[in-house]
mmCIF file with all atom_site columns, C-alpha atoms in Angstrom:
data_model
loop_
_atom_site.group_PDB
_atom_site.id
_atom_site.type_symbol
_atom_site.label_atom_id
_atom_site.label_alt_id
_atom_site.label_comp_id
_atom_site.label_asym_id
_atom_site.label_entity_id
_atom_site.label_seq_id
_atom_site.pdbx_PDB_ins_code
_atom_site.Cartn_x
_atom_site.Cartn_y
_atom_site.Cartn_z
_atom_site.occupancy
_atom_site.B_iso_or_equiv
_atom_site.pdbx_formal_charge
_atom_site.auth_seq_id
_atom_site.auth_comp_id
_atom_site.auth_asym_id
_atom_site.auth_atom_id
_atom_site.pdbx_PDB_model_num
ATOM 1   C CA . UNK A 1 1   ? 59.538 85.169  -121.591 1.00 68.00 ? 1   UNK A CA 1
ATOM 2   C CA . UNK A 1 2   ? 61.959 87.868  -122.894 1.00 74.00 ? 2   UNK A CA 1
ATOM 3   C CA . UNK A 1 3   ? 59.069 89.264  -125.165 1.00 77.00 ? 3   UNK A CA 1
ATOM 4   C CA . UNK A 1 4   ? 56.298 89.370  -121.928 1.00 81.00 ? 4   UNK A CA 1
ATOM 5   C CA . UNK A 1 5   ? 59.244 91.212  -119.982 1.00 78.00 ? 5   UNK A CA 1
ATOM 6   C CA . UNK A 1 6   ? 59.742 93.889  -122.981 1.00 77.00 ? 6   UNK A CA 1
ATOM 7   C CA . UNK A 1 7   ? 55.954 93.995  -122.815 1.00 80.00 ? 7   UNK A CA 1
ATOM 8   C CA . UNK A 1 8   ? 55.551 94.838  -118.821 1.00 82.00 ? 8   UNK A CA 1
ATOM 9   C CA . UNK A 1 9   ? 58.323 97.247  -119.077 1.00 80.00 ? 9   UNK A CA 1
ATOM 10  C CA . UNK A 1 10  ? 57.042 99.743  -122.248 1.00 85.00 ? 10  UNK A CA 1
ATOM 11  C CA . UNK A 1 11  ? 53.676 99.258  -120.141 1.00 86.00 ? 11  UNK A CA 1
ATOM 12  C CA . UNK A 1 12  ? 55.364 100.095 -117.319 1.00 86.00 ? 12  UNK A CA 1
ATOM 13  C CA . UNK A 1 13  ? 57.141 103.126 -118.629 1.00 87.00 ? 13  UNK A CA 1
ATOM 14  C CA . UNK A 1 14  ? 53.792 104.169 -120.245 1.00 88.00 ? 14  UNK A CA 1
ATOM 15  C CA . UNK A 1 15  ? 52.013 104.381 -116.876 1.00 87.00 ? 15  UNK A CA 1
ATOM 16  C CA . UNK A 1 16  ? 55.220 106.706 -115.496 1.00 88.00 ? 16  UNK A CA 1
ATOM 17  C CA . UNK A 1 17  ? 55.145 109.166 -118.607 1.00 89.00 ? 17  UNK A CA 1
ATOM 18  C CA . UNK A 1 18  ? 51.312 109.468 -118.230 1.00 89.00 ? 18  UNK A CA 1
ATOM 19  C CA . UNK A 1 19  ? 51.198 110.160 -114.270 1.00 89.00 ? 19  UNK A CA 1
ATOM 20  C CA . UNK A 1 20  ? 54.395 112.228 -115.094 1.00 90.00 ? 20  UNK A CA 1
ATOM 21  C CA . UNK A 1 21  ? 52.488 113.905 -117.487 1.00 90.00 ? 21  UNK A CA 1
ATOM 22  C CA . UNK A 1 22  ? 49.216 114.605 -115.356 1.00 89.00 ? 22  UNK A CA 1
ATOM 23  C CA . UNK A 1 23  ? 51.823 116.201 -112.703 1.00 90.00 ? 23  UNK A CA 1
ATOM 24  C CA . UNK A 1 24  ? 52.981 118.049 -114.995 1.00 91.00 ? 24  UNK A CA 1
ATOM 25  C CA . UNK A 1 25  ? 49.481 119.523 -116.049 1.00 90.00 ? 25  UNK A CA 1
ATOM 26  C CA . UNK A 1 26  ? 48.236 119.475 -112.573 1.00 90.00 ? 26  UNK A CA 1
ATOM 27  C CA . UNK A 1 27  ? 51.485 122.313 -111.751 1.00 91.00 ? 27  UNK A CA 1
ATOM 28  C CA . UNK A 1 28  ? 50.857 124.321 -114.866 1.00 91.00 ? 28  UNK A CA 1
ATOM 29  C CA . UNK A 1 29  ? 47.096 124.699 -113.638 1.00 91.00 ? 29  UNK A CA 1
ATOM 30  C CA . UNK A 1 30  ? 47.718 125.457 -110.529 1.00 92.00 ? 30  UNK A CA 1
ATOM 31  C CA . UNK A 1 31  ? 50.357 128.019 -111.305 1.00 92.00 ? 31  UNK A CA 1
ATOM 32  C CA . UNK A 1 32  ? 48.100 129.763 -113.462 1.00 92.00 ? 32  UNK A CA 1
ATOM 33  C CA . UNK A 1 33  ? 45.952 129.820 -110.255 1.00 93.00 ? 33  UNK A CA 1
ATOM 34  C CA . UNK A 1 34  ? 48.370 131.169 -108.247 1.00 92.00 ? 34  UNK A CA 1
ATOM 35  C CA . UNK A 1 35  ? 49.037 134.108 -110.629 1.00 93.00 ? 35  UNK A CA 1
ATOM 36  C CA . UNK A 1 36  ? 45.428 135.015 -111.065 1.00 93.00 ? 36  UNK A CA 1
ATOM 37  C CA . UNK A 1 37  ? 45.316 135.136 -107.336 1.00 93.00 ? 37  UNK A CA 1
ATOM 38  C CA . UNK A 1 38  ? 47.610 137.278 -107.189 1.00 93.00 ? 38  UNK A CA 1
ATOM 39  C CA . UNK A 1 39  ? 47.058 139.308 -109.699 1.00 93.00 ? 39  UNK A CA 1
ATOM 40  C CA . UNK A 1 40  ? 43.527 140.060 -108.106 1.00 94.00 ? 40  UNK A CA 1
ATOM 41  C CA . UNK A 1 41  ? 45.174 140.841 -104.822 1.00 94.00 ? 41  UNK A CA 1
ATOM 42  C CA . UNK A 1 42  ? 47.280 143.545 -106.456 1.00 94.00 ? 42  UNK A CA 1
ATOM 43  C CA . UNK A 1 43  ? 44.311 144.925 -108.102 1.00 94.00 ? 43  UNK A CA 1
ATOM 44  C CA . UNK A 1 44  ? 42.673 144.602 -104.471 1.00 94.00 ? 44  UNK A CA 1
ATOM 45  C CA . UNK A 1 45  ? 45.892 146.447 -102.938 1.00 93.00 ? 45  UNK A CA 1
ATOM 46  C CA . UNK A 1 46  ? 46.051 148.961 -105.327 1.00 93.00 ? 46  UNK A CA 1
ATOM 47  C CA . UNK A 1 47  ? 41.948 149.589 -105.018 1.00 92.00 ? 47  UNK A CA 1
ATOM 48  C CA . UNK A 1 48  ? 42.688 150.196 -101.150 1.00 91.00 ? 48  UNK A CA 1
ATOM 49  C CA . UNK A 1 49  ? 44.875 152.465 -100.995 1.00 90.00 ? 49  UNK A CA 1
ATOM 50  C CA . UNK A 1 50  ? 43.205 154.955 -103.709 1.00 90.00 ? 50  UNK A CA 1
ATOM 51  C CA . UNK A 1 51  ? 40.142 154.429 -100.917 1.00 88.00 ? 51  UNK A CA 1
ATOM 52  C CA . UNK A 1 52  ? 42.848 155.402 -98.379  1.00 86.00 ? 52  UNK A CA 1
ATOM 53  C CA . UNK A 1 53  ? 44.355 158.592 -100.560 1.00 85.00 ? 53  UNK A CA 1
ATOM 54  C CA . UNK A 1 54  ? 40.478 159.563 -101.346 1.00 86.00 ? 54  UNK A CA 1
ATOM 55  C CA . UNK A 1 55  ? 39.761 159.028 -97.794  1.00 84.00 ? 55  UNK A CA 1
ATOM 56  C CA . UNK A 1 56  ? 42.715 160.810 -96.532  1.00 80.00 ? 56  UNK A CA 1
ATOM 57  C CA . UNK A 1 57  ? 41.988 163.666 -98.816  1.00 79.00 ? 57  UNK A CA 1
ATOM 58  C CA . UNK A 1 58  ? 38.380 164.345 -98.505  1.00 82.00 ? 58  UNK A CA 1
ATOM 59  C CA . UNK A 1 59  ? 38.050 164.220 -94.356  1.00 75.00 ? 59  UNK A CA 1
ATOM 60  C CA . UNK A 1 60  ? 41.528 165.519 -93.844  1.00 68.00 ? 60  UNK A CA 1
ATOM 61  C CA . UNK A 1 61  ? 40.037 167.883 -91.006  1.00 73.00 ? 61  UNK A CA 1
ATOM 62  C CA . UNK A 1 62  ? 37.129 164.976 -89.309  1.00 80.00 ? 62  UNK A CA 1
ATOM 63  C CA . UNK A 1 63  ? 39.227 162.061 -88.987  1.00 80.00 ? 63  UNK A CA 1
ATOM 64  C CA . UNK A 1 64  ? 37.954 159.422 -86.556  1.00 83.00 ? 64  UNK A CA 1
ATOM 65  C CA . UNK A 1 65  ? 40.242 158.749 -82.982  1.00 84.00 ? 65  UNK A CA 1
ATOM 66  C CA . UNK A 1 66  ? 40.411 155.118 -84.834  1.00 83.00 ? 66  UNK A CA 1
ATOM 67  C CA . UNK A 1 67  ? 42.509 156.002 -87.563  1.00 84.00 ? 67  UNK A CA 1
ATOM 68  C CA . UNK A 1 68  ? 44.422 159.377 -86.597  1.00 83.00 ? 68  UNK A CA 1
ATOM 69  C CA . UNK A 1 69  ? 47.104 158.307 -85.755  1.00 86.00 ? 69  UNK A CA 1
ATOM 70  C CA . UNK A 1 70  ? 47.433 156.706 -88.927  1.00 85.00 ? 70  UNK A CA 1
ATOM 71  C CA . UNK A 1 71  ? 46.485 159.762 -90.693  1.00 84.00 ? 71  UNK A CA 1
ATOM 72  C CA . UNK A 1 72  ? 48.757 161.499 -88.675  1.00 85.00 ? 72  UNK A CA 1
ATOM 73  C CA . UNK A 1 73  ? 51.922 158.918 -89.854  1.00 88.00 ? 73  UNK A CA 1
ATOM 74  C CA . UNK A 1 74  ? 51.034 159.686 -93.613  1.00 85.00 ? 74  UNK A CA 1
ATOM 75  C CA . UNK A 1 75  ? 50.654 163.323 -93.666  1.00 84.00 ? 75  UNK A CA 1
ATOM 76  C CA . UNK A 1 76  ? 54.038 163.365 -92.031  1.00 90.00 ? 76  UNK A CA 1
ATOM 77  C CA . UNK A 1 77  ? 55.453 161.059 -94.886  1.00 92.00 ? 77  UNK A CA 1
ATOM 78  C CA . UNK A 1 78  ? 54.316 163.569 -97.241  1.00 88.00 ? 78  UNK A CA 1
ATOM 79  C CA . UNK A 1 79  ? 55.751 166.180 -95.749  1.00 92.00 ? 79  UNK A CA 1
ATOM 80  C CA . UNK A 1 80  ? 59.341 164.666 -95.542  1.00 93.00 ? 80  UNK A CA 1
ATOM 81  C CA . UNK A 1 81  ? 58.730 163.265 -99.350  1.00 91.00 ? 81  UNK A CA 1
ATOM 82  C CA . UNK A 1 82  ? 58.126 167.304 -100.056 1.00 92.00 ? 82  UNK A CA 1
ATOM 83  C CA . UNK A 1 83  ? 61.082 168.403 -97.978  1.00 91.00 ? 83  UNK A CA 1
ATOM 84  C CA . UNK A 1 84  ? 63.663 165.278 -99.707  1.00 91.00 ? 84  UNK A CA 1
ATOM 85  C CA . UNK A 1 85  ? 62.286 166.560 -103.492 1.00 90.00 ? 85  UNK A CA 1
ATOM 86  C CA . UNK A 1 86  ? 63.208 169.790 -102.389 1.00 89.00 ? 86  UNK A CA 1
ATOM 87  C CA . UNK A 1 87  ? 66.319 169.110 -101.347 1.00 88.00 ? 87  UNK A CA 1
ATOM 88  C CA . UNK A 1 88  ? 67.518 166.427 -104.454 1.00 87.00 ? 88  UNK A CA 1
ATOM 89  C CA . UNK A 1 89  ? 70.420 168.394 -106.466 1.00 84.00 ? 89  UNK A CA 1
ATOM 90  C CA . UNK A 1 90  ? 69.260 170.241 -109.676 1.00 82.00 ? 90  UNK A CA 1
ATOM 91  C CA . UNK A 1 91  ? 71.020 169.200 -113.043 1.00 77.00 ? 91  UNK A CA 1
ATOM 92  C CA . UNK A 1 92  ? 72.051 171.873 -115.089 1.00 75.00 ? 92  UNK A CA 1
ATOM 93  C CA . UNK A 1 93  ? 71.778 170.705 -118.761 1.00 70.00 ? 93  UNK A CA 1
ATOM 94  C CA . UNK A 1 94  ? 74.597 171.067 -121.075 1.00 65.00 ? 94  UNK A CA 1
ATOM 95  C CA . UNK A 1 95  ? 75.194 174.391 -123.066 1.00 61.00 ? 95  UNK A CA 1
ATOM 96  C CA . UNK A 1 96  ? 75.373 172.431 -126.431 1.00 61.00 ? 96  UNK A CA 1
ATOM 97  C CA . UNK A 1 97  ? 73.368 168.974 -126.994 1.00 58.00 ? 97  UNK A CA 1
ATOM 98  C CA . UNK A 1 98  ? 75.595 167.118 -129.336 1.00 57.00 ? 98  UNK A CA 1
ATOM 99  C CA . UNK A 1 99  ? 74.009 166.245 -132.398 1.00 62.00 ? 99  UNK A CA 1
ATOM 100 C CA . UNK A 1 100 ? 73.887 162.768 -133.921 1.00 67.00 ? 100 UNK A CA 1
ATOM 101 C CA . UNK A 1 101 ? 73.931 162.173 -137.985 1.00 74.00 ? 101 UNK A CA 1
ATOM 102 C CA . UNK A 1 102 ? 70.386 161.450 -138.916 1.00 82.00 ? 102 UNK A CA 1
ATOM 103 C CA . UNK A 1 103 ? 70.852 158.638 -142.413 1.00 83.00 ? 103 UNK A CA 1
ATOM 104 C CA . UNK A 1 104 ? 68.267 157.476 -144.647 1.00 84.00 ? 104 UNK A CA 1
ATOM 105 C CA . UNK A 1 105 ? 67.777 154.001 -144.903 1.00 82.00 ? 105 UNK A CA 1
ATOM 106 C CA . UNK A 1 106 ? 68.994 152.794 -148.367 1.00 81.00 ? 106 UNK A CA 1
ATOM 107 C CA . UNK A 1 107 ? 66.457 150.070 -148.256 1.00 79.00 ? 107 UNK A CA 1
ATOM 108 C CA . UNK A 1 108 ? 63.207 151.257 -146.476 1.00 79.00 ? 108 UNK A CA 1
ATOM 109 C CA . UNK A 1 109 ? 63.936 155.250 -146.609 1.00 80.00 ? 109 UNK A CA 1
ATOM 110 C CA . UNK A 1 110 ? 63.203 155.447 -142.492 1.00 81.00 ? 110 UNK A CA 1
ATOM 111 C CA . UNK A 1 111 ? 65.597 157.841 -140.914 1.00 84.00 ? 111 UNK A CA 1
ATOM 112 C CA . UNK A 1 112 ? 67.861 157.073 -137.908 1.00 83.00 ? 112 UNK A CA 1
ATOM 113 C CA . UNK A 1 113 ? 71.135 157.373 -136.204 1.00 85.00 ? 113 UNK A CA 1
ATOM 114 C CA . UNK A 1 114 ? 71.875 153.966 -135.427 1.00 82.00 ? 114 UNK A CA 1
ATOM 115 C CA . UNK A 1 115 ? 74.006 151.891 -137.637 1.00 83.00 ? 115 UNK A CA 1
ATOM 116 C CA . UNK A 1 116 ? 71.127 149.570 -138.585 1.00 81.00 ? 116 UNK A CA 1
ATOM 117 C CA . UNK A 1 117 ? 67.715 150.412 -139.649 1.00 81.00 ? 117 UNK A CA 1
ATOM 118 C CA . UNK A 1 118 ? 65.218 150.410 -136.825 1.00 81.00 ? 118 UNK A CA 1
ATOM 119 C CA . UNK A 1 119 ? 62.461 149.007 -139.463 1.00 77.00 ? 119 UNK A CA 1
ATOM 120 C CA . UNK A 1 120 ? 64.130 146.675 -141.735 1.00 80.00 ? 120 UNK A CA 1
ATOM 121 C CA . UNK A 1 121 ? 67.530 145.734 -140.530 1.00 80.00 ? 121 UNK A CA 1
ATOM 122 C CA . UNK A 1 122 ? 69.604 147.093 -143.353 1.00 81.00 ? 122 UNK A CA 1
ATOM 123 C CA . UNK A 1 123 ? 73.253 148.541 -142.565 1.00 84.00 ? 123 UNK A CA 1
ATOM 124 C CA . UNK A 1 124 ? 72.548 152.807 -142.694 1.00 80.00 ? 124 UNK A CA 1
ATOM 125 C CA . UNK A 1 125 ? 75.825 153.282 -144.045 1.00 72.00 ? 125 UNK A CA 1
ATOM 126 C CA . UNK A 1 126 ? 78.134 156.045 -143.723 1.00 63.00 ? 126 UNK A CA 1
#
């Protein structure tokens, strides 16, 4: 009696682990799914709008009723990008750039300022 119930129950647990498991597959897959959809409707997106620049660009002067007002909108976003580039502060660089010990790795002979060697590891030393 004990022995059937030990039975039933690793049976039992074996049928949960394996539908657990097949969930558990089923999400991966469809996750992958979902990022190759939308990895295709970036790539979609982004194919749009360079029709939309090209279009924009080459008829600039013939553009339908349909879509000039819309032509309209973007020109004038370029315009006020233009004018806010204009206007962003200029950064004057320093008179003197401070300059950083350059060592030679004692191990690989790679130069660097860091403490550590960017190839190997090592400590640079002083």
């Amino acid at each position: 009696m004990a022995l059937e119930f030990l039975n039933d129950l690793g049976e039992k647990a074996q049928a949960v682990a394996s539908v657990a498991a097949d969930k558990a597959k089923d999400a991966v897959e469809l996750a992958k799914i979902n990022m190759a959809i939308a990895g295709e409707q970036r790539e979609m997106d982004k194919n749009y709008r360079t029709i939309g620049e090209w279009y924009v660009s080459e008829y600039s002067g013939e553009v339908p009723a349909a879509v000039k007002d819309l032509v309209d909108t973007v020109l004038a976003s370029k315009a006020k990008i233009a004018e806010l580039e204009a206007s962003k502060p200029v950064r004057e660089e320093p008179a003197e750039k401070v300059q950083t010990a350059e060592k030679t790795c004692p191990i690989c002979g790679a130069v660097s300022d860091s403490k550590f060697c960017p190839h190997c590891g090592a400590p640079m030393g002083e």
